[in-house]
């Protein structure tokens, strides 16, 4: 069985503004760059063989830095793009709570039951994740997956077999 080190990319301006990033591409901010350096130091001595990530920022830039620092292979998987939050992308969490109070409450309590307008369901994301991890789980004894939230939590559930 493979060992998977799950890494979340560093902070973006949207994180600090409590905005929904979803599948939007955003660069790491200064704080995110500092966090990235700490992550690299923390996993530097892990015997990992590859880094798997989405082709989208901030995951891609995080994964590139990790792969470069550890001198290991970087593989991009389109299936690891973050959950598409549709029309909620770019909105502050407070705005969503005010505009859609019932749906927001349901999203907090059972996110797998909510699909943001023009977004993607958790079920579809689980299918993408399983496809993205199938080959790396067979090929590598140990590898890093770089994924943003909420996809990182879904990757963790997939790896633990806790998929609905």
PDB file of C-alpha atoms in Angstrom:
ATOM      1  CA  UNK A   1       0.000   0.000   0.000  1.00  0.00           C
ATOM      2  CA  UNK A   2       1.249   3.472  -0.925  1.00  0.00           C
ATOM      3  CA  UNK A   3       2.002   6.225   1.532  1.00  0.00           C
ATOM      4  CA  UNK A   4       0.474   9.519   0.453  1.00  0.00           C
ATOM      5  CA  UNK A   5       1.555  12.870   1.855  1.00  0.00           C
ATOM      6  CA  UNK A   6      -1.323  15.293   1.356  1.00  0.00           C
ATOM      7  CA  UNK A   7      -0.217  18.915   1.032  1.00  0.00           C
ATOM      8  CA  UNK A   8      -2.484  21.925   0.774  1.00  0.00           C
ATOM      9  CA  UNK A   9      -1.083  24.900  -1.124  1.00  0.00           C
ATOM     10  CA  UNK A  10      -0.154  27.998   0.794  1.00  0.00           C
ATOM     11  CA  UNK A  11      -2.429  30.929   1.421  1.00  0.00           C
ATOM     12  CA  UNK A  12      -3.875  33.158  -1.323  1.00  0.00           C
ATOM     13  CA  UNK A  13      -5.498  36.556  -0.985  1.00  0.00           C
ATOM     14  CA  UNK A  14      -8.909  34.841  -1.285  1.00  0.00           C
ATOM     15  CA  UNK A  15      -8.097  32.696   1.765  1.00  0.00           C
ATOM     16  CA  UNK A  16      -7.326  35.783   3.809  1.00  0.00           C
ATOM     17  CA  UNK A  17     -10.485  37.505   2.546  1.00  0.00           C
ATOM     18  CA  UNK A  18     -12.572  34.380   3.325  1.00  0.00           C
ATOM     19  CA  UNK A  19     -13.682  34.124  -0.311  1.00  0.00           C
ATOM     20  CA  UNK A  20     -14.632  30.942  -2.122  1.00  0.00           C
ATOM     21  CA  UNK A  21     -11.803  30.130  -4.513  1.00  0.00           C
ATOM     22  CA  UNK A  22     -13.185  26.955  -6.051  1.00  0.00           C
ATOM     23  CA  UNK A  23     -11.503  26.332  -9.391  1.00  0.00           C
ATOM     24  CA  UNK A  24     -10.269  29.912  -9.884  1.00  0.00           C
ATOM     25  CA  UNK A  25      -6.538  30.232 -10.406  1.00  0.00           C
ATOM     26  CA  UNK A  26      -4.835  32.466  -7.859  1.00  0.00           C
ATOM     27  CA  UNK A  27      -1.174  32.906  -6.937  1.00  0.00           C
ATOM     28  CA  UNK A  28       0.196  32.316  -3.478  1.00  0.00           C
ATOM     29  CA  UNK A  29       0.541  35.513  -1.514  1.00  0.00           C
ATOM     30  CA  UNK A  30       3.521  36.393   0.704  1.00  0.00           C
ATOM     31  CA  UNK A  31       2.103  34.440   3.638  1.00  0.00           C
ATOM     32  CA  UNK A  32       1.518  31.470   1.315  1.00  0.00           C
ATOM     33  CA  UNK A  33       5.140  31.552   0.179  1.00  0.00           C
ATOM     34  CA  UNK A  34       6.275  31.388   3.831  1.00  0.00           C
ATOM     35  CA  UNK A  35       3.903  28.480   4.472  1.00  0.00           C
ATOM     36  CA  UNK A  36       5.272  26.686   1.414  1.00  0.00           C
ATOM     37  CA  UNK A  37       8.832  26.952   2.717  1.00  0.00           C
ATOM     38  CA  UNK A  38       7.726  25.374   6.022  1.00  0.00           C
ATOM     39  CA  UNK A  39       5.927  22.531   4.224  1.00  0.00           C
ATOM     40  CA  UNK A  40       9.014  21.765   2.164  1.00  0.00           C
ATOM     41  CA  UNK A  41      11.150  21.664   5.323  1.00  0.00           C
ATOM     42  CA  UNK A  42       8.610  19.373   7.013  1.00  0.00           C
ATOM     43  CA  UNK A  43       8.581  16.792   4.200  1.00  0.00           C
ATOM     44  CA  UNK A  44      12.177  17.119   3.011  1.00  0.00           C
ATOM     45  CA  UNK A  45      13.244  13.843   4.664  1.00  0.00           C
ATOM     46  CA  UNK A  46      10.194  11.836   3.543  1.00  0.00           C
ATOM     47  CA  UNK A  47      11.017   9.092   1.038  1.00  0.00           C
ATOM     48  CA  UNK A  48       8.563  10.346  -1.620  1.00  0.00           C
ATOM     49  CA  UNK A  49       9.004   9.506  -5.294  1.00  0.00           C
ATOM     50  CA  UNK A  50       6.695  11.987  -7.022  1.00  0.00           C
ATOM     51  CA  UNK A  51       4.367  14.939  -6.629  1.00  0.00           C
ATOM     52  CA  UNK A  52       0.871  14.732  -8.124  1.00  0.00           C
ATOM     53  CA  UNK A  53      -1.177  17.922  -8.562  1.00  0.00           C
ATOM     54  CA  UNK A  54      -3.709  19.754 -10.651  1.00  0.00           C
ATOM     55  CA  UNK A  55      -2.488  21.995 -13.471  1.00  0.00           C
ATOM     56  CA  UNK A  56      -4.118  24.999 -11.726  1.00  0.00           C
ATOM     57  CA  UNK A  57      -2.668  27.506  -9.277  1.00  0.00           C
ATOM     58  CA  UNK A  58      -2.101  27.654  -6.385  1.00  0.00           C
ATOM     59  CA  UNK A  59      -1.585  23.859  -6.452  1.00  0.00           C
ATOM     60  CA  UNK A  60       0.705  23.809  -9.466  1.00  0.00           C
ATOM     61  CA  UNK A  61       3.129  26.423  -8.103  1.00  0.00           C
ATOM     62  CA  UNK A  62       3.180  24.669  -4.727  1.00  0.00           C
ATOM     63  CA  UNK A  63       3.818  21.287  -6.358  1.00  0.00           C
ATOM     64  CA  UNK A  64       6.558  22.712  -8.602  1.00  0.00           C
ATOM     65  CA  UNK A  65       8.375  24.111  -5.575  1.00  0.00           C
ATOM     66  CA  UNK A  66       8.062  20.813  -3.665  1.00  0.00           C
ATOM     67  CA  UNK A  67       9.204  18.721  -6.643  1.00  0.00           C
ATOM     68  CA  UNK A  68      12.139  21.046  -7.286  1.00  0.00           C
ATOM     69  CA  UNK A  69      13.224  21.126  -3.624  1.00  0.00           C
ATOM     70  CA  UNK A  70      13.011  17.333  -3.298  1.00  0.00           C
ATOM     71  CA  UNK A  71      14.315  16.656  -6.822  1.00  0.00           C
ATOM     72  CA  UNK A  72      11.425  14.358  -7.697  1.00  0.00           C
ATOM     73  CA  UNK A  73       8.977  13.896 -10.570  1.00  0.00           C
ATOM     74  CA  UNK A  74       5.993  16.216 -10.965  1.00  0.00           C
ATOM     75  CA  UNK A  75       2.814  14.864 -12.568  1.00  0.00           C
ATOM     76  CA  UNK A  76      -0.164  17.088 -13.357  1.00  0.00           C
ATOM     77  CA  UNK A  77      -3.621  15.542 -13.292  1.00  0.00           C
ATOM     78  CA  UNK A  78      -6.534  17.601 -14.590  1.00  0.00           C
ATOM     79  CA  UNK A  79      -8.828  15.467 -12.406  1.00  0.00           C
ATOM     80  CA  UNK A  80      -7.282  17.064  -9.292  1.00  0.00           C
ATOM     81  CA  UNK A  81      -8.587  20.553 -10.105  1.00  0.00           C
ATOM     82  CA  UNK A  82     -10.417  21.954  -7.121  1.00  0.00           C
ATOM     83  CA  UNK A  83     -14.158  21.535  -6.696  1.00  0.00           C
ATOM     84  CA  UNK A  84     -15.963  23.909  -9.056  1.00  0.00           C
ATOM     85  CA  UNK A  85     -18.046  26.157  -6.805  1.00  0.00           C
ATOM     86  CA  UNK A  86     -19.849  27.724  -9.771  1.00  0.00           C
ATOM     87  CA  UNK A  87     -21.393  31.130  -9.140  1.00  0.00           C
ATOM     88  CA  UNK A  88     -20.166  31.069  -5.529  1.00  0.00           C
ATOM     89  CA  UNK A  89     -16.546  31.428  -6.678  1.00  0.00           C
ATOM     90  CA  UNK A  90     -15.161  34.810  -5.721  1.00  0.00           C
ATOM     91  CA  UNK A  91     -17.900  35.514  -3.183  1.00  0.00           C
ATOM     92  CA  UNK A  92     -17.179  36.013   0.501  1.00  0.00           C
ATOM     93  CA  UNK A  93     -18.520  33.297   2.775  1.00  0.00           C
ATOM     94  CA  UNK A  94     -20.515  36.008   4.593  1.00  0.00           C
ATOM     95  CA  UNK A  95     -22.212  36.987   1.291  1.00  0.00           C
ATOM     96  CA  UNK A  96     -23.253  33.408   0.616  1.00  0.00           C
ATOM     97  CA  UNK A  97     -24.571  33.035   4.171  1.00  0.00           C
ATOM     98  CA  UNK A  98     -26.714  36.191   3.732  1.00  0.00           C
ATOM     99  CA  UNK A  99     -27.973  35.504   0.185  1.00  0.00           C
ATOM    100  CA  UNK A 100     -28.613  31.771   0.599  1.00  0.00           C
ATOM    101  CA  UNK A 101     -29.139  31.105   4.347  1.00  0.00           C
ATOM    102  CA  UNK A 102     -30.854  27.711   4.040  1.00  0.00           C
ATOM    103  CA  UNK A 103     -28.536  26.396   1.362  1.00  0.00           C
ATOM    104  CA  UNK A 104     -25.502  27.705   3.281  1.00  0.00           C
ATOM    105  CA  UNK A 105     -26.636  25.911   6.449  1.00  0.00           C
ATOM    106  CA  UNK A 106     -27.084  22.698   4.471  1.00  0.00           C
ATOM    107  CA  UNK A 107     -23.646  23.236   2.866  1.00  0.00           C
ATOM    108  CA  UNK A 108     -22.036  23.541   6.311  1.00  0.00           C
ATOM    109  CA  UNK A 109     -23.828  20.458   7.702  1.00  0.00           C
ATOM    110  CA  UNK A 110     -23.841  18.173   4.645  1.00  0.00           C
ATOM    111  CA  UNK A 111     -21.706  19.628   1.841  1.00  0.00           C
ATOM    112  CA  UNK A 112     -22.094  16.495  -0.243  1.00  0.00           C
ATOM    113  CA  UNK A 113     -25.806  17.288  -0.677  1.00  0.00           C
ATOM    114  CA  UNK A 114     -25.288  20.777  -2.129  1.00  0.00           C
ATOM    115  CA  UNK A 115     -24.266  21.793  -5.641  1.00  0.00           C
ATOM    116  CA  UNK A 116     -23.582  25.521  -5.939  1.00  0.00           C
ATOM    117  CA  UNK A 117     -25.337  27.142  -8.921  1.00  0.00           C
ATOM    118  CA  UNK A 118     -23.450  26.150 -12.098  1.00  0.00           C
ATOM    119  CA  UNK A 119     -20.979  24.252  -9.903  1.00  0.00           C
ATOM    120  CA  UNK A 120     -20.015  20.639  -9.418  1.00  0.00           C
ATOM    121  CA  UNK A 121     -21.283  17.972  -7.057  1.00  0.00           C
ATOM    122  CA  UNK A 122     -19.056  16.254  -4.533  1.00  0.00           C
ATOM    123  CA  UNK A 123     -20.008  12.935  -6.139  1.00  0.00           C
ATOM    124  CA  UNK A 124     -18.474  13.983  -9.465  1.00  0.00           C
ATOM    125  CA  UNK A 125     -15.347  15.214  -7.660  1.00  0.00           C
ATOM    126  CA  UNK A 126     -14.963  11.834  -5.918  1.00  0.00           C
ATOM    127  CA  UNK A 127     -15.067  10.115  -9.322  1.00  0.00           C
ATOM    128  CA  UNK A 128     -12.364  12.462 -10.676  1.00  0.00           C
ATOM    129  CA  UNK A 129     -10.157  11.898  -7.628  1.00  0.00           C
ATOM    130  CA  UNK A 130     -10.415   8.112  -7.841  1.00  0.00           C
ATOM    131  CA  UNK A 131      -9.398   8.251 -11.499  1.00  0.00           C
ATOM    132  CA  UNK A 132      -6.478  10.598 -10.779  1.00  0.00           C
ATOM    133  CA  UNK A 133      -5.092   8.414  -7.972  1.00  0.00           C
ATOM    134  CA  UNK A 134      -5.553   5.000  -9.608  1.00  0.00           C
ATOM    135  CA  UNK A 135      -2.179   4.837 -11.408  1.00  0.00           C
ATOM    136  CA  UNK A 136      -0.028   6.643  -8.801  1.00  0.00           C
ATOM    137  CA  UNK A 137      -1.308   4.280  -6.089  1.00  0.00           C
ATOM    138  CA  UNK A 138      -0.092   1.342  -8.177  1.00  0.00           C
ATOM    139  CA  UNK A 139       3.154   2.925  -9.371  1.00  0.00           C
ATOM    140  CA  UNK A 140       4.614   4.638  -6.287  1.00  0.00           C
ATOM    141  CA  UNK A 141       5.370   3.427  -2.784  1.00  0.00           C
ATOM    142  CA  UNK A 142       5.183   7.011  -1.508  1.00  0.00           C
ATOM    143  CA  UNK A 143       4.091  10.250  -3.163  1.00  0.00           C
ATOM    144  CA  UNK A 144       2.801  13.752  -2.454  1.00  0.00           C
ATOM    145  CA  UNK A 145      -0.625  15.010  -3.548  1.00  0.00           C
ATOM    146  CA  UNK A 146      -1.062  18.780  -3.610  1.00  0.00           C
ATOM    147  CA  UNK A 147      -4.741  19.758  -3.418  1.00  0.00           C
ATOM    148  CA  UNK A 148      -6.697  22.818  -2.314  1.00  0.00           C
ATOM    149  CA  UNK A 149      -9.675  22.686   0.015  1.00  0.00           C
ATOM    150  CA  UNK A 150     -12.275  21.302  -0.273  1.00  0.00           C
ATOM    151  CA  UNK A 151     -10.680  18.857  -2.736  1.00  0.00           C
ATOM    152  CA  UNK A 152      -7.948  17.998  -0.203  1.00  0.00           C
ATOM    153  CA  UNK A 153     -10.576  16.711   2.237  1.00  0.00           C
ATOM    154  CA  UNK A 154     -12.180  14.674  -0.542  1.00  0.00           C
ATOM    155  CA  UNK A 155      -8.771  13.199  -1.461  1.00  0.00           C
ATOM    156  CA  UNK A 156      -8.310  12.228   2.191  1.00  0.00           C
ATOM    157  CA  UNK A 157     -11.740  10.570   2.270  1.00  0.00           C
ATOM    158  CA  UNK A 158     -10.954   8.707  -0.967  1.00  0.00           C
ATOM    159  CA  UNK A 159      -7.641   7.423   0.389  1.00  0.00           C
ATOM    160  CA  UNK A 160      -9.267   6.263   3.631  1.00  0.00           C
ATOM    161  CA  UNK A 161     -12.074   4.563   1.724  1.00  0.00           C
ATOM    162  CA  UNK A 162     -14.653   6.895   3.254  1.00  0.00           C
ATOM    163  CA  UNK A 163     -16.358   7.706  -0.050  1.00  0.00           C
ATOM    164  CA  UNK A 164     -20.159   7.801   0.047  1.00  0.00           C
TER     165      UNK A 164
END
